[in-house]
PDB file of C-alpha atoms in Angstrom:
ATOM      1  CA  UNK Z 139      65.962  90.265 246.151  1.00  0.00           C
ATOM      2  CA  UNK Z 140      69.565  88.895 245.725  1.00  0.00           C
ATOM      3  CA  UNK Z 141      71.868  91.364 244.633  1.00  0.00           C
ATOM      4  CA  UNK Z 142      73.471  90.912 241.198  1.00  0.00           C
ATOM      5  CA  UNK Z 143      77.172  90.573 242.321  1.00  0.00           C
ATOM      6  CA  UNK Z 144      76.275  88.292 244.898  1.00  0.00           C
ATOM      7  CA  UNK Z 145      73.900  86.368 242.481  1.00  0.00           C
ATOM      8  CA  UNK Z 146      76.760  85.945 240.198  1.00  0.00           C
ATOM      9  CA  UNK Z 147      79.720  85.683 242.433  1.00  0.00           C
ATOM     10  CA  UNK Z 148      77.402  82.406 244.272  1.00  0.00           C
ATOM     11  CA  UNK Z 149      77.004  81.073 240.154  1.00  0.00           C
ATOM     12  CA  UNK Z 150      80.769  81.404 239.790  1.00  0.00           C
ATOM     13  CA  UNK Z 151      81.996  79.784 243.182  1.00  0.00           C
ATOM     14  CA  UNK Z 152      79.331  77.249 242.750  1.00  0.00           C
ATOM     15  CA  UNK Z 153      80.736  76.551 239.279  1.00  0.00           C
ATOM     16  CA  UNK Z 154      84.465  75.760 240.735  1.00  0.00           C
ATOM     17  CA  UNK Z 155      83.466  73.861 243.527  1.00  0.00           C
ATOM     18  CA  UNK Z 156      82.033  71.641 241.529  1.00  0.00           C
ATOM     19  CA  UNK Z 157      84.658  71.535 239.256  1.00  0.00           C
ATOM     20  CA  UNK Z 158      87.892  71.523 241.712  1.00  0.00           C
ATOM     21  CA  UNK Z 159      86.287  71.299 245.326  1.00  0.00           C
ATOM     22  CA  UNK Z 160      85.523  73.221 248.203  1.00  0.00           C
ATOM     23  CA  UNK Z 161      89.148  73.230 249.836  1.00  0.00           C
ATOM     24  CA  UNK Z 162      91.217  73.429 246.177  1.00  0.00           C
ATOM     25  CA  UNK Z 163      89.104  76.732 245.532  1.00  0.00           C
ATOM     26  CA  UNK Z 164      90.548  79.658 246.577  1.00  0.00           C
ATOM     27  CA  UNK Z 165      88.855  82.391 247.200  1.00  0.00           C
ATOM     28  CA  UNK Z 166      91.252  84.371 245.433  1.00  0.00           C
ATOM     29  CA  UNK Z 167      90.378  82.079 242.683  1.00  0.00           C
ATOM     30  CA  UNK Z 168      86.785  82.692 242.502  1.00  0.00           C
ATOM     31  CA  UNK Z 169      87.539  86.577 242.770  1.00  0.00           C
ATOM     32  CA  UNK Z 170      89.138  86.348 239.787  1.00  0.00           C
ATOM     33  CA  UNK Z 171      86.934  84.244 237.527  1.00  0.00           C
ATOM     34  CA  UNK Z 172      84.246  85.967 238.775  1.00  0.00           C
ATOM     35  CA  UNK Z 173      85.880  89.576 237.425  1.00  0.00           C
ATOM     36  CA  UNK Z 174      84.890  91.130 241.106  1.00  0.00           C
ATOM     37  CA  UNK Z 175      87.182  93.877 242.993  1.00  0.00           C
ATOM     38  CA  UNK Z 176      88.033  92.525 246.772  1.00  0.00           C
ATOM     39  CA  UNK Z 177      86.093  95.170 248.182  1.00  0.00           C
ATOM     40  CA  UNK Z 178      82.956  93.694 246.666  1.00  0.00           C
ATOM     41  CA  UNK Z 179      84.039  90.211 247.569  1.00  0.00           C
ATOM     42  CA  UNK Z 180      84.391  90.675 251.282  1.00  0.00           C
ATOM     43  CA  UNK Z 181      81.457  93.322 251.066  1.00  0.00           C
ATOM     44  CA  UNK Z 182      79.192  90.138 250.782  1.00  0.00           C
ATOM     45  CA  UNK Z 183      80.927  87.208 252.177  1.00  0.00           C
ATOM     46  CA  UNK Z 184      83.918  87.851 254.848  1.00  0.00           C
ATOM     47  CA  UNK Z 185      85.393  84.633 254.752  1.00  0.00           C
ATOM     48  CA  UNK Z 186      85.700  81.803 252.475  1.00  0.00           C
ATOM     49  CA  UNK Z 187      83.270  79.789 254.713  1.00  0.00           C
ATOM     50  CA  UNK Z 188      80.724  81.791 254.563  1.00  0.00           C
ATOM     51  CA  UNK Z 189      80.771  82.177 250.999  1.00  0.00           C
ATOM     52  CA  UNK Z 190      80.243  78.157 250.983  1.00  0.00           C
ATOM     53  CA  UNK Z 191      77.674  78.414 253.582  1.00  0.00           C
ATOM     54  CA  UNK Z 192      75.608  80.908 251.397  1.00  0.00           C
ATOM     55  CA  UNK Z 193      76.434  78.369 247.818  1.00  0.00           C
ATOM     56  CA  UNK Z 194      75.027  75.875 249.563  1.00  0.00           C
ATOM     57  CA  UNK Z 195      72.219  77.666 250.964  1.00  0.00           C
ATOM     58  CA  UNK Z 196      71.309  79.245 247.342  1.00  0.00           C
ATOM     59  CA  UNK Z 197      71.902  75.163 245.738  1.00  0.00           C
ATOM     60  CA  UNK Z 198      69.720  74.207 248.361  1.00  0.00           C
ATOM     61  CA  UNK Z 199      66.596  76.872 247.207  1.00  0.00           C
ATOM     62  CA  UNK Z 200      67.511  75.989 243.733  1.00  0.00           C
ATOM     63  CA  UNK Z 201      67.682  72.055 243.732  1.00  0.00           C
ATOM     64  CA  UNK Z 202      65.030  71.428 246.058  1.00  0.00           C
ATOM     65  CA  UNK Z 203      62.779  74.114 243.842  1.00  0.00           C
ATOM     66  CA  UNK Z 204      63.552  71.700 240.727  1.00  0.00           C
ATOM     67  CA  UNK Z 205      63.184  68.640 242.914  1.00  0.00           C
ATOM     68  CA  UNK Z 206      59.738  69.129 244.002  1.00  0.00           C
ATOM     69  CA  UNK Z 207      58.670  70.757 240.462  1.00  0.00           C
ATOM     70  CA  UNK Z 208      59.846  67.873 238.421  1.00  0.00           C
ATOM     71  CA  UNK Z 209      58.334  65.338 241.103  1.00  0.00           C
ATOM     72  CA  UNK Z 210      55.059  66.384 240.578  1.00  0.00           C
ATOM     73  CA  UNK Z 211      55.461  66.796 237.342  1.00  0.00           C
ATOM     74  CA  UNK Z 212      56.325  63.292 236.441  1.00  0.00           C
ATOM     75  CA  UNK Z 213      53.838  61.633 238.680  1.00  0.00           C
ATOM     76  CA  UNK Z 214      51.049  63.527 236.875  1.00  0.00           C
ATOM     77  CA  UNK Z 215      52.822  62.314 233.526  1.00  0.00           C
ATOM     78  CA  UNK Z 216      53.802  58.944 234.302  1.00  0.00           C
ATOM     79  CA  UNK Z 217      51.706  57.844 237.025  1.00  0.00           C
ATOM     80  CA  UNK Z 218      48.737  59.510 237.516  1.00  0.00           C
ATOM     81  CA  UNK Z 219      46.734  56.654 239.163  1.00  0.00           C
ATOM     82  CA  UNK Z 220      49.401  55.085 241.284  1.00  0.00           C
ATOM     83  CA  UNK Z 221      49.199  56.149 245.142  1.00  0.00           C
ATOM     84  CA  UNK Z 222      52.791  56.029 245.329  1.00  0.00           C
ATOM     85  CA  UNK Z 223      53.397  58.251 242.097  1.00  0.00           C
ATOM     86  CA  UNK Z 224      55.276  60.915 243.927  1.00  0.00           C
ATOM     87  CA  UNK Z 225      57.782  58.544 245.666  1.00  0.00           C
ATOM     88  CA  UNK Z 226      58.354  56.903 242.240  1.00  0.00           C
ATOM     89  CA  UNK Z 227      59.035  60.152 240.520  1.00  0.00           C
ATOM     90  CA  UNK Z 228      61.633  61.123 243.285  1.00  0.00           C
ATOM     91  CA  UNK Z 229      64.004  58.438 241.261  1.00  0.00           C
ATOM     92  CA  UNK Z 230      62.965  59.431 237.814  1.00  0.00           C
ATOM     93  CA  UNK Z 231      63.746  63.111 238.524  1.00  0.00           C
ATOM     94  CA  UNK Z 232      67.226  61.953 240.706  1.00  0.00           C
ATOM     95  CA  UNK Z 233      67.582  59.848 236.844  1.00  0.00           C
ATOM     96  CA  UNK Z 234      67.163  62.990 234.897  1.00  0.00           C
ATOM     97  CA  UNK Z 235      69.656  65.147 236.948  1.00  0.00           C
ATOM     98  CA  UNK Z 236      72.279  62.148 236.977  1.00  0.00           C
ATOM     99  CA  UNK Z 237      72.003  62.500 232.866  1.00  0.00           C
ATOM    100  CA  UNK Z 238      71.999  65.943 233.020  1.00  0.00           C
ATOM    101  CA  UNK Z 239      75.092  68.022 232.252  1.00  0.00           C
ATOM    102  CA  UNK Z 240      74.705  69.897 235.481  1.00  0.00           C
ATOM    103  CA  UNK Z 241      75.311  66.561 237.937  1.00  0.00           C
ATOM    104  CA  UNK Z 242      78.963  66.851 239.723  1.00  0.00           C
ATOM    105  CA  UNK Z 243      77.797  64.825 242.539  1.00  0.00           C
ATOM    106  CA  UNK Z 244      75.913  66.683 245.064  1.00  0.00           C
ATOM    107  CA  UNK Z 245      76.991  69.416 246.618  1.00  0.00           C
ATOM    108  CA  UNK Z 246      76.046  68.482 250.266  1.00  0.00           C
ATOM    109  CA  UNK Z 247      77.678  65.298 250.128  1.00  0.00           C
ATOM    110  CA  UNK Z 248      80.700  66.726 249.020  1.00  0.00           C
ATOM    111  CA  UNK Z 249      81.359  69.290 251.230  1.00  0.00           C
ATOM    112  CA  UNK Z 250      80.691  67.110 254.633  1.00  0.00           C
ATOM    113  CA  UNK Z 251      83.476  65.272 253.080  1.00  0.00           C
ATOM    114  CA  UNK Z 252      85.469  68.252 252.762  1.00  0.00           C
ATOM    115  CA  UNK Z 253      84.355  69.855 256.197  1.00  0.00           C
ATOM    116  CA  UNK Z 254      84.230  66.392 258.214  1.00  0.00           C
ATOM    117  CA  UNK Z 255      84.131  67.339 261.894  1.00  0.00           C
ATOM    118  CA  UNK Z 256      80.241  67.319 262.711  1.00  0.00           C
ATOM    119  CA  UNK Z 257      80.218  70.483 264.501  1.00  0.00           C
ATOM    120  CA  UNK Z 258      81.715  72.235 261.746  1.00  0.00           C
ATOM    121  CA  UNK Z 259      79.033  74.645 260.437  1.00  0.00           C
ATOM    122  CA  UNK Z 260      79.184  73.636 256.803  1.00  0.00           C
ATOM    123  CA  UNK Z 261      78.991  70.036 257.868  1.00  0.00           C
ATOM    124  CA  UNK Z 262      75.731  70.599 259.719  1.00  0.00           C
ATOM    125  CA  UNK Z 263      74.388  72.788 257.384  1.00  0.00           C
ATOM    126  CA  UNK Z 264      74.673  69.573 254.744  1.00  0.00           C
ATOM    127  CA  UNK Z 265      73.551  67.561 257.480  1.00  0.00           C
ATOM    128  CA  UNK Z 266      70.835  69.391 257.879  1.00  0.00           C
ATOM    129  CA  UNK Z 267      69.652  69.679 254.244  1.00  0.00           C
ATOM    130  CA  UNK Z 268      69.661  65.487 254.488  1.00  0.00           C
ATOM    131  CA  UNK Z 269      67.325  65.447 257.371  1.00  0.00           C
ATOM    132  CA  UNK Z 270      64.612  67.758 254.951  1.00  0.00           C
ATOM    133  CA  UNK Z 271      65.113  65.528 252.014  1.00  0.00           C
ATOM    134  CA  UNK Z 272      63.827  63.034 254.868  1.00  0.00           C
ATOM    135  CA  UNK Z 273      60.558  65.189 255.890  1.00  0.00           C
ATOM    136  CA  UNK Z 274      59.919  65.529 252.179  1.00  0.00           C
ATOM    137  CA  UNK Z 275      60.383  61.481 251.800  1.00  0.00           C
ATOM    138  CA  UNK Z 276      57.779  61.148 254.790  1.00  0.00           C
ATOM    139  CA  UNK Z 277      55.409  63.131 253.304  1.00  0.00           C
ATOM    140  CA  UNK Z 278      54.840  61.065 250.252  1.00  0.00           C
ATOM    141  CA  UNK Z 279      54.733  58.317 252.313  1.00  0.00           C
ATOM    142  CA  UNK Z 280      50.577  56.509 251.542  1.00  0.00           C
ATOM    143  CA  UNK Z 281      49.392  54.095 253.697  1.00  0.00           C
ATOM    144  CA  UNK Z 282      52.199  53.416 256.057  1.00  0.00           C
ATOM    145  CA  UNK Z 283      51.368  53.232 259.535  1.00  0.00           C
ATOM    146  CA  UNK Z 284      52.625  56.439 261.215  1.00  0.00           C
ATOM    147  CA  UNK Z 285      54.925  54.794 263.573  1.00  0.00           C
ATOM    148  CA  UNK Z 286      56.608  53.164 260.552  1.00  0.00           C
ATOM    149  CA  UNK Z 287      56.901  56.613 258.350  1.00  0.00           C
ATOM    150  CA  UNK Z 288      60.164  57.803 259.932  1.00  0.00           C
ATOM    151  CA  UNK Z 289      61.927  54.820 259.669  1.00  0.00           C
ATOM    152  CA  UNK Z 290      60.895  54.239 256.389  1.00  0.00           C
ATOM    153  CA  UNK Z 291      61.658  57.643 255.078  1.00  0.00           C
ATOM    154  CA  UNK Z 292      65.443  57.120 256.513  1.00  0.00           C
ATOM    155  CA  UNK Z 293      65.717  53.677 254.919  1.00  0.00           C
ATOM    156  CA  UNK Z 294      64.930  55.444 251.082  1.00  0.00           C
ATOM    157  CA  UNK Z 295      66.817  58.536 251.935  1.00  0.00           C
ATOM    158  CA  UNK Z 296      69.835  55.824 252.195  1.00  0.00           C
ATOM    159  CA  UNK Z 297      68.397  54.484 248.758  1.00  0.00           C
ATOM    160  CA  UNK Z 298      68.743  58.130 247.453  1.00  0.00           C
ATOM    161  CA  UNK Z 299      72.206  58.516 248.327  1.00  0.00           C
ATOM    162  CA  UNK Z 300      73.637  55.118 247.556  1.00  0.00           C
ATOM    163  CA  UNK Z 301      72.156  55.885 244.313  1.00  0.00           C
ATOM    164  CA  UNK Z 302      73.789  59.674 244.418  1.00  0.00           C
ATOM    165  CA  UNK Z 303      77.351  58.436 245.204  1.00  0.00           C
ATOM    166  CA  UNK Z 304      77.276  55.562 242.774  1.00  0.00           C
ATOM    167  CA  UNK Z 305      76.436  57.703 239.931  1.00  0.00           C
ATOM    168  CA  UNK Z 306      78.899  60.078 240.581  1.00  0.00           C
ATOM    169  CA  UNK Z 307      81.766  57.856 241.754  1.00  0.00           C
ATOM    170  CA  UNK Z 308      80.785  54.904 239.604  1.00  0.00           C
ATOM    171  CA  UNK Z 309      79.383  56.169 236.374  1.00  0.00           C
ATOM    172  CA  UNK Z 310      76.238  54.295 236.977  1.00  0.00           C
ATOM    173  CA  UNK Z 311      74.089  56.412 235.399  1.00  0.00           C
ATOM    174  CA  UNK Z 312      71.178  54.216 236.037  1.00  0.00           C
ATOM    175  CA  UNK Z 313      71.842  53.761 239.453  1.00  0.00           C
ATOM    176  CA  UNK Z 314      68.173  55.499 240.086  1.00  0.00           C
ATOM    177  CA  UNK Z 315      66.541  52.903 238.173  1.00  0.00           C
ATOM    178  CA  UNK Z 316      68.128  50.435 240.274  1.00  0.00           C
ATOM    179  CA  UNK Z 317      66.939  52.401 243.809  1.00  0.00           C
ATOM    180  CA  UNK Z 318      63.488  52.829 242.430  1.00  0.00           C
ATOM    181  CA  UNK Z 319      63.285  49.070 242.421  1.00  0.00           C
ATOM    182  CA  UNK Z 320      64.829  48.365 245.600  1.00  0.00           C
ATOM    183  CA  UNK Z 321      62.425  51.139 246.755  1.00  0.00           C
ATOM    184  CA  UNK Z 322      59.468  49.621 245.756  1.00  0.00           C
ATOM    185  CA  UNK Z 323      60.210  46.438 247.243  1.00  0.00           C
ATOM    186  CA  UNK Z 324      61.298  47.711 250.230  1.00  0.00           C
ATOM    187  CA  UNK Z 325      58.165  49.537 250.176  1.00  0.00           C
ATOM    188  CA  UNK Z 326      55.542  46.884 249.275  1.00  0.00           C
ATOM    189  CA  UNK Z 327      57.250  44.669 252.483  1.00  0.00           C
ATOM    190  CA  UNK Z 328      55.755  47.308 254.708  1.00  0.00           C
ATOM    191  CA  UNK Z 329      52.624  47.525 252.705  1.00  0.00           C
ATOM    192  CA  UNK Z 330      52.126  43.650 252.971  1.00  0.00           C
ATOM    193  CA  UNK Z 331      52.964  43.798 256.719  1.00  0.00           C
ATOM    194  CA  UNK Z 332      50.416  46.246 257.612  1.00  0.00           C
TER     195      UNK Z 332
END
């Protein structure tokens, strides 16, 4: 069980990275929004890095929790005979968060921006929750040789975060809509070279 002043010191850095970035938040600044002494800052994280680490790790639980509910809960509810109804309902639900008031862009794009070297913890840690969102992709993949899955899954997880950055960058809040199509065509070319 997460502790409550860790809970809510992750909420409140979470909150102003999103807001002003990974690098313009101080940790001094988070501290102090969040109302916590030092001593109970540095009791749970002991740098600034590892407080990231541990946002992204908790945004990472959270989002993909919400992902995979609201996934399954649209294909039931909007395409419950379709053999693709998952992978559809992977846009819809990116739609819904890129309407939401809680979409600042996501998190894991942002901060291997901000942390760019490769090797750079953070950077792989992002890198790393890209290559799941991948494995998840592949799963929902019907019907698609197996030798074509991985490739397949990479192409749409590029479809996912074109779609990611545009909306955030662009304003293009549709820019899900616009995946899910290129998605599905994409997606019946393998079918129809099978």
């Amino acid at each position: 069980m997460v502790a409550p002043r860790r809970e809510h010191l992750l909420k409140t850095a979470l909150s102003l990275f999103n807001q002003y970035g990974f690098h313009a938040t101080g940790i001094d600044k988070v501290q102090a929004v969040s109302g916590v002494s030092k001593t109970t800052m540095y009791k749970y994280f002991k740098s600034k890095d590892e407080l990231i680490q541990a946002v992204l790790e908790m945004r990472h639980d959270d989002f993909g929790q919400w992902f995979e509910t609201r996934v399954g809960a649209i294909a039931k509810e909007k395409y419950p005979e379709h053999q693709h109804a998952k992978l559809l309902a992977v846009f819809d639900s990116l739609s819904e968060w890129f309407h939401s008031d809680t979409f600042f862009g996501c998190n894991f794009i942002n901060a291997s921006s901000e942390y760019s070297d490769i090797n750079h913890p953070i950077h792989r840690y992002s890198s790393e929750h890209k290559i799941q969102l991948s494995q998840f992709i592949k799963k929902l993949l019907i019907e698609i040789p197996e030798a074509d899955k991985q490739e397949l899954s990479l192409e749409i997880l590029v479809l996912i975060e074109g779609a990611i950055v545009c909306a955030h960058t662009t304003g293009l809040k549709d820019s899900a809509e616009r995946a899910k199509g290129m998605m599905v065509r994409l997606l019946n070319s393998y079918l129809q070279s099978v």
